[in-house]
Structure formats: structure tokens, C-alpha cells
Short mmCIF file of C-alpha atoms and ligand atoms in Angstrom, two decimals:
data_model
loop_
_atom_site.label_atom_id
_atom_site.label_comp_id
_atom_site.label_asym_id
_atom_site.label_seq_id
_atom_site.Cartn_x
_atom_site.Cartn_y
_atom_site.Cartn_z
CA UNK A 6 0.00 0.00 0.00
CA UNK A 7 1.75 2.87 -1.17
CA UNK A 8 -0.18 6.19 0.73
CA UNK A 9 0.76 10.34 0.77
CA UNK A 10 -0.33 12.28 3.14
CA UNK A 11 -1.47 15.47 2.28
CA UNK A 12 -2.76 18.55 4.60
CA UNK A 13 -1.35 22.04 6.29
CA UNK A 14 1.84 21.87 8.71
CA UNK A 15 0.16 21.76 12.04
CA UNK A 16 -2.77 19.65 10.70
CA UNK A 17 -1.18 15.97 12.32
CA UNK A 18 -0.73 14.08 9.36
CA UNK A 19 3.15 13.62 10.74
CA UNK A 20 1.30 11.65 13.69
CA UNK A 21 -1.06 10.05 11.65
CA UNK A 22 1.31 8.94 9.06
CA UNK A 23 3.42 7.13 12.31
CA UNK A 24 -0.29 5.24 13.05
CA UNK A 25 -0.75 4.04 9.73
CA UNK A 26 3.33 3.06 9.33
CA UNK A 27 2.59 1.35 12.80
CA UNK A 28 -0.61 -0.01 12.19
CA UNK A 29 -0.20 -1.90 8.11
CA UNK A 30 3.81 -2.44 8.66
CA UNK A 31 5.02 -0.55 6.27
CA UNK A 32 7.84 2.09 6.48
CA UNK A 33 7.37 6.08 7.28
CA UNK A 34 9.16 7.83 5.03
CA UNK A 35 9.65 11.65 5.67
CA UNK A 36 11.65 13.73 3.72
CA UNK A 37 13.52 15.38 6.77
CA UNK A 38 14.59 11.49 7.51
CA UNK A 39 15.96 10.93 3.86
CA UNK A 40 17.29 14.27 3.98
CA UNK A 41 19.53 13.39 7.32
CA UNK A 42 20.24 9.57 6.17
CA UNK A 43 21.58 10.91 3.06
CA UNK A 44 23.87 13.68 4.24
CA UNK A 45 24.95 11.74 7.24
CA UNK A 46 25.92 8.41 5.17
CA UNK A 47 27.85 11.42 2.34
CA UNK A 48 25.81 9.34 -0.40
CA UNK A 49 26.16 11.32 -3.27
CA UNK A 50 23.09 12.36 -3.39
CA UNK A 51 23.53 13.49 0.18
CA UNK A 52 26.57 15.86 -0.98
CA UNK A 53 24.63 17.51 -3.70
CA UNK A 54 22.04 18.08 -1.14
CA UNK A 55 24.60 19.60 1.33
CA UNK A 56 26.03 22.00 -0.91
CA UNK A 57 22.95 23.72 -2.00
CA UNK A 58 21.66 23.85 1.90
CA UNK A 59 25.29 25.11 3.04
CA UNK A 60 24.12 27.30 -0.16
CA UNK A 61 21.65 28.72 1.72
CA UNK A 62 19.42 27.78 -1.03
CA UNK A 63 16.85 25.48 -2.23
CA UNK A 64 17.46 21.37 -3.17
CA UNK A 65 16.77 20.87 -6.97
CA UNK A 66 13.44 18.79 -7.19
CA UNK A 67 15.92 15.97 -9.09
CA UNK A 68 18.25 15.46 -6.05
CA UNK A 69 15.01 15.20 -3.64
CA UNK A 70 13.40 12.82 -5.91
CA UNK A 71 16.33 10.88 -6.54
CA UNK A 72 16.92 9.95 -2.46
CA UNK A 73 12.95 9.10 -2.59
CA UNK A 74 13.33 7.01 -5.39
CA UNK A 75 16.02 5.08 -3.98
CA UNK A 76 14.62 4.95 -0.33
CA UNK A 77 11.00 3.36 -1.83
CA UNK A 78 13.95 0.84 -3.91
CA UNK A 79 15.36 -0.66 -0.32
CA UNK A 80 13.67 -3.55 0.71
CA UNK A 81 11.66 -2.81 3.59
CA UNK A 82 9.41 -0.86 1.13
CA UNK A 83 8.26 -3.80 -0.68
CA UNK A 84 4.99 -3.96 0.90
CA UNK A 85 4.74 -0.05 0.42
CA UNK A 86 5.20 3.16 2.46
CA UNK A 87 3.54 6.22 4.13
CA UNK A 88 5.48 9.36 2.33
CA UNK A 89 5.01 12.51 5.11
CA UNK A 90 6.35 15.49 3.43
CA UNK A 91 6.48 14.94 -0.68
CA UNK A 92 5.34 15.60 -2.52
CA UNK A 93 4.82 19.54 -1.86
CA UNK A 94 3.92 20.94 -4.91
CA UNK A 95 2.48 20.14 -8.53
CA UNK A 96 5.96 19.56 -10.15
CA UNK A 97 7.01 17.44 -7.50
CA UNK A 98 3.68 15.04 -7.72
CA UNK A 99 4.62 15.45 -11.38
CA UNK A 100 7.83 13.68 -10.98
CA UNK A 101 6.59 11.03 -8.79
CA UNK A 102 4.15 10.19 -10.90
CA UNK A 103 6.60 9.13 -13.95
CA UNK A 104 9.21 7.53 -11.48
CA UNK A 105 6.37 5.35 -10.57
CA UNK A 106 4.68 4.68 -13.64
CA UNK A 107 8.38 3.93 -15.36
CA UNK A 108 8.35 1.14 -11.74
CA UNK A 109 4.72 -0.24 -13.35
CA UNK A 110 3.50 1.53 -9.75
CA UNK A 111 1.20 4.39 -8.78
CA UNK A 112 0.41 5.75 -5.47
CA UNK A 113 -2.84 3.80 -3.96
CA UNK A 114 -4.47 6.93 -1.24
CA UNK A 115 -3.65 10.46 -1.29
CA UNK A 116 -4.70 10.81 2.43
CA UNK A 117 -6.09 14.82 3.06
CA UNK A 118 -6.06 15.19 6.81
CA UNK A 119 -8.51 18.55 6.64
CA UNK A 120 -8.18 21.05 9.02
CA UNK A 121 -9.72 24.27 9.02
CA UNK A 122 -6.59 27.17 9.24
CA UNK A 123 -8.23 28.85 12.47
CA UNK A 124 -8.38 25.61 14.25
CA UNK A 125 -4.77 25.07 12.85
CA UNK A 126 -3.78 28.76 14.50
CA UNK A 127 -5.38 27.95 17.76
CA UNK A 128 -4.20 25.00 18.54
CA UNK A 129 -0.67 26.33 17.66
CA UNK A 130 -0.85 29.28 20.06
CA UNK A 131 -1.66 26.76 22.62
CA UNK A 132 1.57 25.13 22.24
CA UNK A 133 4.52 25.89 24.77
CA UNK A 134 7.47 24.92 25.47
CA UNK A 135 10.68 24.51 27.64
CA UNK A 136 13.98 25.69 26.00
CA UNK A 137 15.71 24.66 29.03
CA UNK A 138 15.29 20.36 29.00
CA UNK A 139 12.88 20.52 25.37
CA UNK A 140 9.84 19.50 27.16
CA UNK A 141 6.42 21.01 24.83
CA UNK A 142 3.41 20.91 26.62
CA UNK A 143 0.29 22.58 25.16
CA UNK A 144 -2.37 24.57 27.29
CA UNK A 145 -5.20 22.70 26.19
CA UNK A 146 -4.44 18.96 25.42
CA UNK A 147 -1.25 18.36 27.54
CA UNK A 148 -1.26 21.36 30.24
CA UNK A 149 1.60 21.75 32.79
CA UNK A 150 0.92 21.10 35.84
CA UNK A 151 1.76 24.46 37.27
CA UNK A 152 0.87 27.11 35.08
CA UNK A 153 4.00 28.21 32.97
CA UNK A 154 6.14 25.79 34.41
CA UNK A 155 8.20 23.16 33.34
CA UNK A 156 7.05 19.50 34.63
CA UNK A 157 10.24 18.36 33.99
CA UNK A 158 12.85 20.84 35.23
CA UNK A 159 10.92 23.82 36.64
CA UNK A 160 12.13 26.58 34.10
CA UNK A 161 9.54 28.95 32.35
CA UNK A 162 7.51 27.86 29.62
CA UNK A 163 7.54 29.89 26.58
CA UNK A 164 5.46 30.45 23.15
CA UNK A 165 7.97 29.44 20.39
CA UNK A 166 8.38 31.86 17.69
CA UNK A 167 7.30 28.84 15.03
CA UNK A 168 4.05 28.74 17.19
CA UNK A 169 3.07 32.50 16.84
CA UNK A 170 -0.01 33.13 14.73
CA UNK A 171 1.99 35.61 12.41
CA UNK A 172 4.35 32.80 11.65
CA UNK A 173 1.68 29.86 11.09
CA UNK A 174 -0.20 32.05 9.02
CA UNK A 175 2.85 33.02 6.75
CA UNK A 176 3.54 28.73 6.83
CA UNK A 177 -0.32 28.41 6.32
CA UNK A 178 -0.79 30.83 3.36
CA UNK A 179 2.54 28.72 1.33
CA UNK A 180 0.84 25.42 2.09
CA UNK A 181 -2.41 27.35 -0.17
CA UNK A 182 -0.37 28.31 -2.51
CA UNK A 183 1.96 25.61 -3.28
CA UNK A 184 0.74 22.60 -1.63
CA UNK A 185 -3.45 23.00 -1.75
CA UNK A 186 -3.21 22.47 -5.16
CA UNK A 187 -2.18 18.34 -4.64
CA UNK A 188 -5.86 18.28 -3.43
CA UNK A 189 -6.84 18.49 -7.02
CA UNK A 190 -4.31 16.49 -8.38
CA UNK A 191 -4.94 13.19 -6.47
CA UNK A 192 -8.71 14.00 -6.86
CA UNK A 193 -7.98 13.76 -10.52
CA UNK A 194 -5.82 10.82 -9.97
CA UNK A 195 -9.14 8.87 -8.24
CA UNK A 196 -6.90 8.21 -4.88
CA UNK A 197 -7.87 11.51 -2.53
CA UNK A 198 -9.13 10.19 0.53
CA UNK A 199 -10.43 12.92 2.97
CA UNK A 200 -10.81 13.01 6.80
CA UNK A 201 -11.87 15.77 9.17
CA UNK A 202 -8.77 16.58 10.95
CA UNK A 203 -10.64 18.29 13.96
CA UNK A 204 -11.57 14.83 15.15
CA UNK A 205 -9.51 13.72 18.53
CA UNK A 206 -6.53 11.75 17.13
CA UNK A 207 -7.66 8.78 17.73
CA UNK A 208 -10.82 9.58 15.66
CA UNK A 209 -9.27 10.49 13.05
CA UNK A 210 -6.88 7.57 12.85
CA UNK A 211 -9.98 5.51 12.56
CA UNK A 212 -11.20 7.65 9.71
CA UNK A 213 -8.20 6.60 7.79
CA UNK A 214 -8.31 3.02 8.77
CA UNK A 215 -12.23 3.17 7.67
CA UNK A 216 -10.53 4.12 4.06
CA UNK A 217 -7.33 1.87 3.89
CA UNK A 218 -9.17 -1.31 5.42
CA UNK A 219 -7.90 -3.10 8.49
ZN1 ZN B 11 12.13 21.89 31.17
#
């Protein structure tokens, strides 16, 4: 079962992608992992990679695909994989597409984990977290238990710049413009699977499952 999950940063479809890896035994493939793996084992790939991020400048689609293509080639991928992360826009999808169909393969669920972007923004701004020991806690679903407080080592919580509404809606309003548009394209592929990502976790892991089959 070869599955993408689609849907804003912030929407869970990092966590849910885990479940489903966890759940049908296949691997979860992220691109930050592939990224890491690569650079840390100097593959050539990796090196390409490196230069154009000590750059301070974008990976080439090619070099991105090409670690993908040869991470979905190793063998624990034979049953399939969850891909968190790629593709992220049109030309990317584009690419994976043709690397798939020259394999005889196509992706089976494009899996949309929907969330609306205020619930996205509010459950951000709940977020804090310790810079001390790296402890997050969040004010609504995982509270300290001392207001402001670290559990853990007793320093002040903070609000992490990432988590500030000006900065999710700046990370929210790329995801429209580059990544929304994958909606469409999997629709028009026949795999788009949607779920309401406002459910509890949980409920919308069974969503998913409800789609894929147990
Ligand atoms: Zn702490």
C-alpha cells in the first residue's frame, strides 16, 4: 500500500502517518529522515544536497526525488510506504508520478487530513514549550501542571516563535499556494481520501483506517 499524506503543517498528518506506518507495517518515510540519512551516510546524493543547503538555497526537485526514489527501492518498502512530506507541490507530484509509472507503480491513497486554518492557529498558540530540558506541553491537550512551568525541570515555559499566529499564518498561506493544489491532483488521480482533521486523534486515525481497510 503505497499512501501520501497530504494537509497544512500543524494539521497531524506527521502523527497520523506514524499510526498508519505502525498499524499496516510498512515504512514512514519523511523527507527530513531521507534528507539526514543521506547527508549523514555522504551518499552522493547526500553531498549535492549539502552544498545547496550550506548554499543557503533550495534542493533541486531531481536530487530530492532521486533519495525518494532510492529509499521506496530498499527492501523494507516492498509492501509499500507512508510518504510525510512529498510531494509539496504540482511539479514534484509530477515527478513522482513518472518515477512510478516507469516502476509499473502508482500511489494507492492520497490521504487529506482537513483542518480548518483557524483551528490550525489555535491550537498552535496553545503550544509551549521549555527551552531549558525541550519538554512542549500545550495549554489545552497536555497542560503543565503548574501554570507556565516546566514539569520536567521547573524553568519557564515559553510560546515558540514557530508557534506565533503571524508565523503559522505566513507557513499556512505557502501550504495554499503551493501545496493546496495536490488536493486536485490526487482527486484527478481517483486516490484523494479525505478526513476531518478536527476529530480527537484517535478519531481520526480511525477515519483513515475506515478508508485503507484493516
Ligand atoms: Zn524543562
Amino acid at each position: 500500500m503505497k499512501i501520501i499524506m497530504l494537509g497544512a503543517p500543524g494539521a497531524g498528518k506527521g502523527t497520523q502517518a506514524k499510526k498508519i506506518a505502525s498499524k499496516y507495517h510498512i515504512p514512514h518515510i519523511s523527507t527530513g529522515d531521507i534528507f539526514r540519512s543521506n547527508i549523514k551516510n555522504g551518499t552522493e546524493l547526500g553531498m549535492k544536497a549539502k552544498s545547496f543547503m550550506d548554499a543557503g538555497g533550495l534542493v533541486p526537485d531531481e536530487i530530492t526525488i532521486g533519495m525518494l526514489l532510492d529509499r521506496i527501492h530498499e527492501a523494507d518498502c516492498a509492501n509499500g510506504y507512508v510518504l510525510d512530506g512529498f510531494p509539496r507541490t504540482i511539479p514534484q507530484a509530477q515527478s513522482l508520478t513518472k518515477a512510478l509509472e516507469d516502476m509499473g507503480e502508482s500511489v494507492d491513497y492520497a490521504v487529506n487530513v482537513d483542518v480548518p486554518d483557524e483551528n490550525i492557529i489555535s491550537r498552535m498558540s496553545g503550544r509551549r514549550a521549555c527551552l531549558a530540558c525541550g519538554a512542549t506541553y500545550h495549554i489545552v491537550y497536555n497542560a503543565p501542571k503548574k501554570e507556565g512551568v516546566c514539569d520536567v525541570c521547573g524553568q519557564q515555559l515559553v510560546l515558540r516563535d514557530d508557534d506565533k499566529p503571524e508565523t503559522v499564518k505566513k507557513r499556512l498561506d505557502v501550504y495554499h499556494e503551493q501545496t493546496q493544489p495536490l488536493i486536485d491532483y490526487y482527486k484527478k488521480a481517483g486516490v484523494l481520501a479525505e478526513v476531518d482533521g478536527t476529530m480527537d486523534m484517535e478519531d481520526v486515525f480511525q477515519a483513515i483506517v475506515k478508508i485503507l481497510g484493516a
